[in-house]
Amino acid sequence: MKINIVFLLVAVASATSFAQTTAGLKDVYSSKFKFGNILNGSTVNNAAMKTIVLREFNSITPENELKPDATIVASGSTDDNVKVQLNNGAKAILQFCQDNKIPVRGHTLVWHSQTPEWFFRTGFTSSGAVVSAAVMDKRMESYIKNMFALIKSSYPNLNLYAYDVVNEASSESGGPRTAGNGDGKSMWVQVYKDNSFIEKAFTYARKYAPATTKLFYNDYNEYIQAKRDYIANSIVKPLKQKGLLDGMGMQSHLDVRTGSDPYPSPTLYGQAITIYKNLGVEIHVSELDATINDGNESYFTGQATYYKNIMNQILTNGGSAITAVVVWGIQDDQSWRKARKPLLFNASGAKKAAYNELVNLIPQSDWGKPGSNSSSSIVPSSSSSAKPSSSSVAVSSSSKASSSSTAASSSSKASSSSTAASSSSKASSSSTATSPSSSSLANSSSSHTATSSSSSDETLSSSSSEEEDITPILGTGLSIQSSQSITYYSIKGEPLGSAKPQKAGIYIIKQGYSVKKIVVR
Ligand code: XIL
């Protein structure tokens, strides 16, 4: 008995000393911005996940629990009074954040996805007719009003510091989404015929949100030129000028694509940061993850380098405009893209190389006191081999691959990738690819850009006598159907249109949140 008590005292003493010296990401980056993550109805009830959150993060976004399909209730709703609820997951997350004084990013109010179609139909029923814009104005205003009121009344001490008012309203080529439901179409556009609902959403949000809640527009592929420029010039800039918007949420679902160049290149990503920053808005990196091509852990080193290079862009180009960086998931096995292990902790909760690279970027003299960003008790960290670097955070070039190695590595990846199983034989003849060097990513011209076009449905002109169907190269899951509109980008990230790429070269295809590199010969 005596021995047990002594052992216990030693253990407590040792844990206490760890607690005083071990910093989490929120502490390492405390002089820069909030460092956040997500919780969902499952992870919020998992002790190990809560331990990591309390140690590492000082911003939480509910992953799905505040989306329209989780909060709008058809029964009892009228055009003037839309019923809303918080499900058990939402309640657990918001309670946890209020109890531990963790600031919350609300996500999201107006979105084409995860929003019931009946919300746009008479009687709040699937069989109803699509309502008019005037009716939808009332429903949207009521929904936004009631959501903010419900959160405030349920969690009066919650620090709801930011909210994604509108999510993903831009098409891939810049402009409104196609009207309709499902497959990336938008019922908001169906009702309003254009993107005029965006300003209305921000007007209502400004009216009903707490004064301390910053209002964000949030989108993905936000670094690709045509989409980026539309978001910046047609959404963020005018709303900022009208005082309706505070910030831009750069989702940042990125792809390391080990074996070839990462996409986006850190340079392209940094250019987007600069463009949004120049509008005078805050920037949140709101949903950061960076996939590897498959689950092979030997790629974790390349992933770590990519995270470091992206963070360098955030630090140098973003500066004080960046007020939060939020990773979209705690452990790889919990990620919505878990097959490609995109996060900072592995399935056992251990820190990955990417985590350590992020710690190494900030000199320890800049770190905050562990726990200073949260009132919670800090749980000792298991292993922190990360040594702070004394070097500065200079931007490092990450796009060094030559054109020939780019093509070669692409083909070798293609042959081992399950999603491109059918592509290996075609993609392997790299010598025929007119591959622009990605090291000249910024400001250089290539034959690809000569035909670049952001207009949709335009057939690309071809300089190749060897036109062939791209479909076999795309492989499973990426085959083109004639009805499908897919936007193509050159390796430089420039939109080439949305037709079958008949021109030889290397192309990046972004389909939704996925990226694929293809070689056309
Ligand atoms: C994702 C969630 O992580 C998944 O659990 C869900 O099945 C689909 O949505 N952009 C967003 C997020 O704004 O809401 C999405 O979250 C990821 C892409």
Coordinates of C-alpha atoms and ligand atoms in Angstrom, one line a residue:
M1 CA 0.0 0.0 0.0
K2 CA 2.7 2.4 1.0
I3 CA 4.7 1.6 -2.2
N4 CA 1.6 2.3 -4.3
I5 CA 1.1 5.7 -2.8
V6 CA 4.7 6.6 -3.4
F7 CA 4.4 5.4 -7.0
L8 CA 1.3 7.5 -7.4
L9 CA 3.0 10.6 -6.1
V10 CA 6.0 10.2 -8.4
A11 CA 3.7 9.7 -11.4
V12 CA 1.7 12.8 -10.5
A13 CA 4.8 14.8 -10.1
S14 CA 6.2 13.7 -13.4
A15 CA 3.0 14.4 -15.2
T16 CA 2.8 17.9 -13.7
S17 CA 6.3 18.7 -14.9
F18 CA 5.4 17.5 -18.4
A19 CA 2.3 19.5 -18.3
Q20 CA 4.3 22.7 -17.6
T21 CA 6.7 22.2 -20.5
T22 CA 4.9 20.5 -23.3
A23 CA 3.5 22.7 -25.9
G24 CA 0.8 21.9 -28.4
L25 CA 0.4 23.4 -31.8
K26 CA -1.8 26.2 -30.3
D27 CA 1.1 27.1 -28.1
V28 CA 3.8 26.8 -30.8
Y29 CA 1.7 29.1 -33.0
S30 CA 0.2 31.3 -30.4
S31 CA 2.0 34.4 -31.7
K32 CA 0.7 33.8 -35.2
F33 CA -2.9 32.5 -35.2
K34 CA -5.3 30.1 -33.7
F35 CA -4.5 26.5 -34.5
G36 CA -7.7 24.4 -34.8
N37 CA -9.3 21.1 -35.6
I38 CA -12.7 19.5 -35.9
L39 CA -14.9 17.4 -33.7
N40 CA -17.9 15.3 -34.6
G41 CA -20.5 13.4 -32.7
S42 CA -18.2 10.5 -32.3
T43 CA -14.8 12.0 -31.6
V44 CA -16.3 14.4 -29.0
N45 CA -17.2 11.3 -26.9
N46 CA -13.7 9.8 -27.3
A47 CA -11.4 10.5 -24.3
A48 CA -8.2 10.1 -26.4
M49 CA -9.5 12.6 -29.0
K50 CA -10.5 15.1 -26.3
T51 CA -7.0 14.8 -24.8
I52 CA -5.4 15.7 -28.1
V53 CA -7.7 18.6 -28.7
L54 CA -7.1 20.1 -25.2
R55 CA -3.4 19.7 -25.7
E56 CA -3.1 20.9 -29.3
F57 CA -5.9 23.1 -30.5
N58 CA -7.7 26.3 -29.6
S59 CA -10.3 26.4 -32.3
I60 CA -13.0 23.8 -33.0
T61 CA -15.3 23.4 -36.0
P62 CA -18.1 20.9 -35.8
E63 CA -17.5 18.6 -38.8
N64 CA -21.1 18.0 -39.8
E65 CA -23.3 18.9 -36.8
L66 CA -24.2 22.5 -37.7
K67 CA -24.9 21.9 -41.4
P68 CA -28.4 22.5 -42.7
D69 CA -29.2 18.8 -42.9
A70 CA -28.5 18.4 -39.2
T71 CA -30.2 21.6 -38.1
I72 CA -33.3 22.4 -40.2
V73 CA -36.5 20.7 -39.1
A74 CA -39.3 20.4 -41.6
S75 CA -42.0 19.7 -39.1
G76 CA -43.6 22.9 -37.9
S77 CA -41.5 25.1 -40.2
T78 CA -43.2 28.0 -42.0
D79 CA -41.8 30.4 -44.5
D80 CA -41.5 33.0 -41.8
N81 CA -40.3 30.7 -39.0
V82 CA -37.9 27.9 -39.9
K83 CA -37.6 25.4 -37.1
V84 CA -34.0 24.5 -36.1
Q85 CA -32.4 22.0 -33.7
L86 CA -29.1 21.0 -32.3
N87 CA -28.6 17.2 -32.4
N88 CA -26.8 15.3 -29.7
G89 CA -23.5 15.6 -31.5
A90 CA -23.8 19.4 -31.8
K91 CA -24.8 19.7 -28.2
A92 CA -21.8 17.6 -27.0
I93 CA -19.3 19.6 -29.1
L94 CA -20.6 23.0 -28.2
Q95 CA -20.8 22.1 -24.5
F96 CA -17.2 20.7 -24.6
C97 CA -16.0 24.0 -26.2
Q98 CA -17.9 26.2 -23.8
D99 CA -16.7 24.2 -20.8
N100 CA -13.1 24.4 -21.9
K101 CA -13.3 27.9 -23.4
I102 CA -12.3 26.7 -26.8
P103 CA -13.3 29.2 -29.6
V104 CA -15.7 27.7 -32.2
R105 CA -16.0 28.2 -36.0
G106 CA -19.6 27.7 -37.0
H107 CA -20.0 25.7 -40.3
T108 CA -22.1 26.3 -42.3
L109 CA -25.4 28.1 -43.1
V110 CA -25.9 28.4 -46.9
W111 CA -24.5 25.5 -49.0
H112 CA -25.7 23.5 -52.0
S113 CA -24.6 20.3 -50.3
Q114 CA -25.9 18.6 -47.1
T115 CA -29.0 20.7 -47.3
P116 CA -32.3 19.0 -47.7
E117 CA -34.0 19.6 -51.1
W118 CA -37.3 20.1 -49.4
F119 CA -36.0 23.3 -47.9
F120 CA -36.4 24.8 -51.3
R121 CA -39.9 23.4 -52.0
T122 CA -43.4 24.4 -50.9
G123 CA -44.7 22.9 -47.7
F124 CA -41.1 21.8 -46.8
T125 CA -41.9 18.5 -48.7
S126 CA -39.9 16.8 -51.5
S127 CA -43.0 16.8 -53.7
G128 CA -43.6 20.5 -53.4
A129 CA -42.9 23.0 -56.1
V130 CA -39.6 25.0 -56.0
V131 CA -40.4 28.2 -54.1
S132 CA -39.8 31.7 -55.4
A133 CA -36.8 33.9 -54.5
A134 CA -39.1 36.1 -52.3
V135 CA -40.2 33.0 -50.3
M136 CA -36.6 31.7 -50.1
D137 CA -35.5 35.1 -48.8
K138 CA -37.8 34.7 -45.9
R139 CA -36.8 31.1 -45.2
M140 CA -33.1 32.0 -45.4
E141 CA -33.5 35.0 -43.0
S142 CA -35.5 32.9 -40.5
Y143 CA -33.0 30.0 -40.7
I144 CA -30.0 32.2 -40.1
K145 CA -31.8 34.2 -37.3
N146 CA -33.0 31.1 -35.5
M147 CA -29.6 29.3 -35.7
F148 CA -27.8 32.2 -34.1
A149 CA -30.5 32.5 -31.5
L150 CA -30.5 28.8 -30.7
I151 CA -26.8 28.7 -30.2
K152 CA -26.8 31.8 -28.1
S153 CA -29.6 30.7 -25.9
S154 CA -28.2 27.2 -25.4
Y155 CA -24.5 28.2 -24.9
P156 CA -24.5 31.8 -23.7
N157 CA -20.8 31.6 -22.8
L158 CA -19.6 30.0 -26.0
N159 CA -17.0 31.9 -27.9
L160 CA -18.5 31.6 -31.4
Y161 CA -15.7 33.6 -33.0
A162 CA -16.3 32.9 -36.7
Y163 CA -19.0 31.4 -38.9
D164 CA -18.9 30.1 -42.5
V165 CA -22.0 31.9 -43.8
V166 CA -21.8 30.7 -47.4
N167 CA -19.9 27.6 -48.4
E168 CA -18.7 26.6 -51.9
A169 CA -20.9 28.8 -54.0
S170 CA -18.4 29.0 -56.9
S171 CA -18.2 26.6 -59.8
E172 CA -14.8 25.3 -60.8
S173 CA -14.4 27.8 -63.6
G174 CA -15.7 30.7 -61.5
G175 CA -19.4 31.8 -61.4
P176 CA -22.6 30.3 -60.1
R177 CA -23.0 26.5 -59.9
T178 CA -25.4 24.8 -62.2
A179 CA -29.0 25.0 -61.0
G180 CA -30.4 21.7 -59.7
N181 CA -30.0 19.1 -56.9
G182 CA -27.1 16.7 -56.4
D183 CA -23.9 16.2 -58.3
G184 CA -22.5 19.6 -57.3
K185 CA -25.6 21.4 -58.5
S186 CA -27.2 24.0 -56.4
M187 CA -30.8 24.5 -55.4
W188 CA -29.9 28.0 -54.3
V189 CA -29.1 28.8 -57.9
Q190 CA -32.2 27.0 -58.9
V191 CA -34.3 29.4 -56.8
Y192 CA -32.3 32.6 -57.4
K193 CA -31.1 31.9 -61.0
D194 CA -27.7 33.4 -60.1
N195 CA -25.5 33.9 -57.0
S196 CA -27.5 36.8 -55.6
F197 CA -28.4 34.7 -52.6
I198 CA -24.8 35.1 -51.3
E199 CA -25.2 38.8 -50.4
K200 CA -28.6 38.2 -48.9
A201 CA -27.1 35.5 -46.7
F202 CA -24.4 37.8 -45.5
T203 CA -26.9 40.6 -44.9
Y204 CA -29.0 38.3 -42.7
A205 CA -25.9 36.9 -40.9
R206 CA -24.6 40.4 -40.1
K207 CA -28.0 41.3 -38.7
Y208 CA -28.4 38.3 -36.4
A209 CA -24.9 37.1 -35.6
P210 CA -23.2 38.1 -32.4
A211 CA -21.1 41.2 -32.9
T212 CA -18.0 39.1 -32.0
T213 CA -18.7 36.5 -34.6
K214 CA -16.6 37.1 -37.8
L215 CA -18.4 36.2 -41.0
F216 CA -16.6 34.1 -43.6
Y217 CA -17.1 33.0 -47.2
N218 CA -15.6 29.5 -47.5
D219 CA -14.6 27.5 -50.6
Y220 CA -12.3 24.7 -51.9
N221 CA -9.9 24.7 -54.9
E222 CA -9.7 28.4 -53.9
Y223 CA -6.2 28.6 -55.3
I224 CA -7.0 27.7 -58.9
Q225 CA -6.8 30.8 -61.0
A226 CA -10.3 31.2 -62.5
K227 CA -12.1 30.1 -59.3
R228 CA -9.8 32.2 -57.1
D229 CA -10.3 35.3 -59.1
Y230 CA -14.1 35.0 -59.2
I231 CA -14.2 34.4 -55.4
A232 CA -11.9 37.4 -54.8
N233 CA -13.4 39.9 -57.2
S234 CA -17.1 38.9 -57.3
I235 CA -17.7 37.6 -53.8
V236 CA -15.2 38.6 -51.2
K237 CA -14.3 42.1 -52.4
P238 CA -17.8 43.5 -52.8
L239 CA -19.1 42.0 -49.6
K240 CA -16.1 43.3 -47.7
Q241 CA -16.7 46.8 -49.2
K242 CA -20.3 46.7 -48.0
G243 CA -19.2 45.7 -44.5
L244 CA -21.0 42.4 -44.7
L245 CA -18.0 40.0 -44.7
D246 CA -14.9 39.7 -42.4
G247 CA -13.0 36.9 -43.9
M248 CA -12.1 34.3 -46.5
G249 CA -12.0 30.7 -45.6
M250 CA -9.5 28.8 -47.7
Q251 CA -10.6 25.2 -47.2
S252 CA -7.2 23.8 -48.4
H253 CA -8.0 20.2 -49.2
L254 CA -4.6 19.6 -50.7
D255 CA -2.8 16.7 -52.4
V256 CA 0.8 15.8 -51.9
R257 CA 0.7 13.3 -54.8
T258 CA 3.9 11.7 -53.8
G259 CA 5.9 10.5 -56.8
S260 CA 5.3 13.7 -58.7
D261 CA 4.8 17.3 -57.9
P262 CA 2.4 18.2 -55.2
Y263 CA -0.8 20.0 -56.2
P264 CA -1.3 22.8 -55.7
S265 CA 2.3 23.9 -55.6
P266 CA 3.1 25.9 -52.5
T267 CA 3.8 28.8 -54.9
L268 CA 0.3 28.7 -56.4
Y269 CA -1.2 28.3 -52.9
G270 CA 0.8 31.3 -51.7
Q271 CA -0.3 33.4 -54.7
A272 CA -3.9 32.8 -53.6
I273 CA -3.2 33.9 -50.1
T274 CA -1.7 37.1 -51.4
I275 CA -4.7 37.8 -53.5
Y276 CA -7.2 37.4 -50.7
K277 CA -5.0 39.2 -48.2
N278 CA -4.8 42.2 -50.6
L279 CA -8.6 42.6 -50.2
G280 CA -8.1 43.5 -46.6
V281 CA -9.9 40.5 -45.1
E282 CA -8.9 38.0 -42.5
I283 CA -8.0 34.6 -43.9
H284 CA -8.7 31.3 -42.2
V285 CA -7.2 28.1 -43.5
S286 CA -10.4 26.4 -42.6
E287 CA -10.1 22.7 -43.5
L288 CA -6.5 21.8 -44.1
D289 CA -5.5 18.3 -45.1
A290 CA -3.0 17.0 -47.6
T291 CA -3.5 13.5 -49.0
I292 CA -0.8 11.1 -50.2
N293 CA -1.5 8.9 -53.2
D294 CA -2.2 5.8 -51.2
G295 CA -1.8 4.6 -47.7
N296 CA 1.9 3.9 -48.0
E297 CA 3.6 5.4 -44.9
S298 CA 6.9 5.8 -46.7
Y299 CA 5.2 8.9 -48.3
F300 CA 4.9 10.6 -44.9
T301 CA 8.3 12.3 -45.3
G302 CA 7.2 13.9 -48.6
Q303 CA 3.9 14.8 -46.9
A304 CA 5.8 16.5 -44.1
T305 CA 7.8 18.6 -46.5
Y306 CA 4.7 19.6 -48.3
Y307 CA 3.0 20.7 -45.0
K308 CA 6.1 22.7 -44.1
N309 CA 6.2 24.4 -47.5
I310 CA 2.5 25.2 -47.4
M311 CA 2.9 26.6 -43.8
N312 CA 5.8 28.7 -45.0
Q313 CA 3.5 30.3 -47.5
I314 CA 0.9 30.9 -44.8
L315 CA 3.5 32.5 -42.6
T316 CA 5.3 34.6 -45.2
N317 CA 2.5 35.6 -47.6
G318 CA -0.3 35.6 -45.1
G319 CA 1.3 37.2 -42.2
S320 CA -1.1 38.9 -39.8
A321 CA -4.0 38.4 -42.2
I322 CA -4.1 34.7 -41.3
T323 CA -6.0 34.4 -38.0
A324 CA -6.7 30.7 -37.8
V325 CA -5.4 27.5 -39.3
V326 CA -7.8 24.6 -38.9
V327 CA -6.9 21.0 -39.7
W328 CA -9.8 18.9 -41.0
G329 CA -9.5 15.9 -38.7
I330 CA -7.4 14.7 -35.8
Q331 CA -6.2 11.2 -36.8
D332 CA -5.7 9.7 -40.2
D333 CA -8.3 7.0 -39.6
Q334 CA -10.9 9.6 -38.8
S335 CA -10.4 11.7 -41.9
W336 CA -13.1 12.0 -44.6
R337 CA -10.2 11.1 -46.9
K338 CA -8.8 8.5 -44.7
A339 CA -7.6 6.1 -47.4
R340 CA -4.9 8.7 -48.2
K341 CA -3.9 9.6 -44.7
P342 CA -3.9 13.3 -44.9
L343 CA -3.6 14.5 -41.3
L344 CA -1.0 15.3 -38.6
F345 CA -1.6 12.3 -36.3
N346 CA -1.6 8.6 -37.2
A347 CA -4.3 6.1 -36.3
S348 CA -2.7 5.6 -32.9
G349 CA -2.7 9.2 -32.1
A350 CA 1.1 9.5 -32.6
K351 CA 2.5 12.7 -34.1
K352 CA 3.5 12.2 -37.8
A353 CA 6.5 13.8 -39.5
A354 CA 4.2 16.5 -40.8
Y355 CA 3.4 17.5 -37.2
N356 CA 7.0 17.8 -36.3
E357 CA 7.8 19.9 -39.4
L358 CA 5.1 22.4 -38.3
V359 CA 6.6 22.6 -34.8
N360 CA 10.1 23.0 -36.2
L361 CA 9.1 26.1 -38.2
I362 CA 8.6 28.3 -35.2
P363 CA 11.6 29.2 -33.0
Q364 CA 10.9 28.1 -29.4
S365 CA 11.4 31.7 -28.2
D366 CA 8.1 32.6 -30.0
W367 CA 6.1 29.8 -28.4
G368 CA 3.4 30.6 -25.9
K369 CA 3.2 29.1 -22.5
P370 CA 1.7 25.7 -22.7
G371 CA -2.0 25.8 -21.9
S372 CA -2.1 29.6 -22.0
N373 CA -4.7 29.5 -24.8
S374 CA -7.1 27.3 -22.9
S375 CA -8.3 27.1 -19.4
S376 CA -8.2 23.3 -19.6
S377 CA -5.7 21.2 -17.7
I378 CA -3.0 20.1 -20.1
V379 CA -2.4 16.4 -20.5
P380 CA 1.2 15.4 -20.9
S381 CA 2.4 14.7 -24.4
S382 CA 3.7 11.3 -25.1
S383 CA 6.6 12.1 -27.3
S384 CA 7.8 15.3 -28.7
S385 CA 11.0 14.8 -30.5
A386 CA 10.5 18.0 -32.4
K387 CA 13.3 20.4 -31.8
P388 CA 12.5 24.0 -32.6
S389 CA 14.6 25.3 -35.4
S390 CA 16.6 28.4 -35.0
S391 CA 16.3 29.2 -38.6
S392 CA 13.9 31.7 -40.0
V393 CA 10.8 30.8 -41.9
A394 CA 12.0 31.5 -45.3
V395 CA 10.0 30.2 -48.2
S396 CA 11.5 27.1 -49.6
S397 CA 11.0 26.1 -53.1
S398 CA 9.2 22.9 -53.5
S399 CA 8.6 22.5 -57.2
K400 CA 11.9 21.4 -58.4
A401 CA 11.1 18.4 -60.5
S402 CA 12.2 18.6 -64.1
S403 CA 9.7 18.0 -66.8
S404 CA 11.1 14.7 -67.7
S405 CA 11.1 13.4 -64.1
T406 CA 7.6 14.7 -63.7
A407 CA 6.4 12.7 -66.6
A408 CA 8.3 9.6 -65.5
S409 CA 7.1 9.7 -62.0
S410 CA 3.6 10.3 -63.1
S411 CA 3.7 7.1 -65.1
S412 CA 5.2 5.0 -62.4
K413 CA 2.6 6.2 -60.0
A414 CA -0.2 5.6 -62.4
S415 CA 0.8 2.0 -62.8
S416 CA 0.7 1.4 -59.0
S417 CA -2.4 3.4 -58.3
S418 CA -5.6 1.6 -58.0
T419 CA -7.6 4.6 -59.2
A420 CA -5.6 4.7 -62.4
A421 CA -5.3 1.0 -62.9
S422 CA -6.0 1.2 -66.6
S423 CA -3.7 4.1 -67.2
S424 CA -0.3 2.5 -66.8
S425 CA 0.4 1.4 -70.3
K426 CA -0.6 4.7 -71.9
A427 CA 0.9 6.9 -69.3
S428 CA 4.2 5.1 -69.2
S429 CA 5.4 6.6 -72.5
S430 CA 6.5 9.7 -70.9
S431 CA 8.7 10.7 -73.8
T432 CA 5.7 11.7 -75.8
A433 CA 4.4 14.1 -73.2
T434 CA 5.0 17.7 -73.7
S435 CA 5.5 18.3 -70.1
P436 CA 6.1 21.8 -68.9
S437 CA 8.4 22.1 -66.0
S438 CA 6.6 22.8 -62.8
S439 CA 9.7 24.6 -61.5
S440 CA 8.7 27.4 -63.9
L441 CA 5.2 27.5 -62.3
A442 CA 4.9 31.2 -62.0
N443 CA 4.8 33.5 -64.9
S444 CA 6.2 31.3 -67.6
S445 CA 4.3 30.5 -70.7
S446 CA 4.0 27.1 -72.3
S447 CA 2.1 25.6 -75.2
H448 CA -0.6 24.8 -72.8
T449 CA -1.4 28.3 -71.9
A450 CA -1.8 29.3 -75.5
T451 CA -5.0 27.4 -75.6
S452 CA -6.1 28.2 -72.2
S453 CA -9.7 29.1 -71.7
S454 CA -12.0 29.4 -68.8
S455 CA -15.1 29.2 -70.8
S456 CA -17.0 26.0 -70.2
D457 CA -17.7 23.4 -72.8
E458 CA -15.1 24.6 -75.2
T459 CA -13.3 22.0 -77.1
L460 CA -9.5 22.4 -76.7
S461 CA -7.6 23.0 -79.9
S462 CA -5.0 20.4 -80.6
S463 CA -1.5 20.6 -81.8
S464 CA -1.1 16.9 -81.6
S465 CA -1.7 14.6 -84.6
E466 CA -2.2 11.8 -82.1
E467 CA -5.6 12.7 -80.7
E468 CA -7.0 9.9 -78.7
D469 CA -9.6 9.3 -76.2
I470 CA -8.5 10.2 -72.7
T471 CA -10.9 7.9 -71.0
P472 CA -8.6 4.9 -70.5
I473 CA -6.0 7.1 -69.0
L474 CA -8.3 8.4 -66.4
G475 CA -9.0 5.0 -65.0
T476 CA -11.7 4.0 -62.6
G477 CA -13.7 6.7 -61.1
L478 CA -12.5 9.4 -63.4
S479 CA -13.8 8.4 -66.8
I480 CA -15.4 11.1 -68.8
Q481 CA -19.0 10.8 -69.8
S482 CA -20.2 13.1 -72.6
S483 CA -22.7 14.6 -70.2
Q484 CA -20.1 15.4 -67.7
S485 CA -18.6 18.8 -67.5
I486 CA -15.0 18.5 -66.2
T487 CA -12.7 21.5 -66.0
Y488 CA -9.1 20.9 -66.9
Y489 CA -6.1 22.7 -65.6
S490 CA -2.6 22.8 -66.9
I491 CA 0.1 21.8 -64.6
K492 CA 0.5 25.5 -63.9
G493 CA -3.0 25.6 -62.5
E494 CA -4.5 27.5 -65.4
P495 CA -7.9 26.5 -66.6
L496 CA -7.9 24.9 -70.0
G497 CA -11.7 24.6 -70.4
S498 CA -14.0 21.8 -69.8
A499 CA -13.7 19.6 -72.8
K500 CA -11.8 16.4 -73.6
P501 CA -8.1 17.4 -73.6
Q502 CA -7.0 16.6 -77.1
K503 CA -3.7 18.4 -76.7
A504 CA -0.7 16.4 -75.6
G505 CA 0.7 17.3 -72.3
I506 CA 0.3 16.9 -68.6
Y507 CA -3.0 18.0 -67.0
I508 CA -4.3 18.4 -63.6
I509 CA -7.9 17.5 -63.1
K510 CA -9.7 18.6 -60.1
Q511 CA -12.9 16.8 -59.7
G512 CA -14.6 18.1 -56.6
Y513 CA -12.1 17.7 -53.9
S514 CA -10.0 15.1 -55.7
V515 CA -7.0 15.8 -57.8
K516 CA -5.6 13.7 -60.6
K517 CA -2.6 14.2 -62.8
I518 CA -2.9 12.7 -66.3
V519 CA -0.5 12.4 -69.2
V520 CA -2.1 12.9 -72.6
R521 CA 0.0 11.9 -75.6
Ligands
XIL1 C1 -17.2 16.7 -45.1 C2 -17.1 15.9 -43.8 O1 -15.8 15.9 -43.3 C3 -17.7 14.5 -44.0 O2 -17.8 13.8 -42.8 C4 -19.0 14.6 -44.7 O3 -19.5 13.3 -45.1 C5 -19.0 15.5 -46.0 O4 -18.5 16.7 -45.6 N1 -15.9 20.9 -47.5 C6 -16.6 21.3 -46.4 C7 -16.8 20.3 -45.4 O5 -17.0 22.5 -46.3 O6 -18.1 20.5 -44.8 C8 -16.8 18.9 -45.8 O7 -16.9 18.1 -44.7 C9 -15.5 18.7 -46.6 C10 -15.4 19.6 -47.8

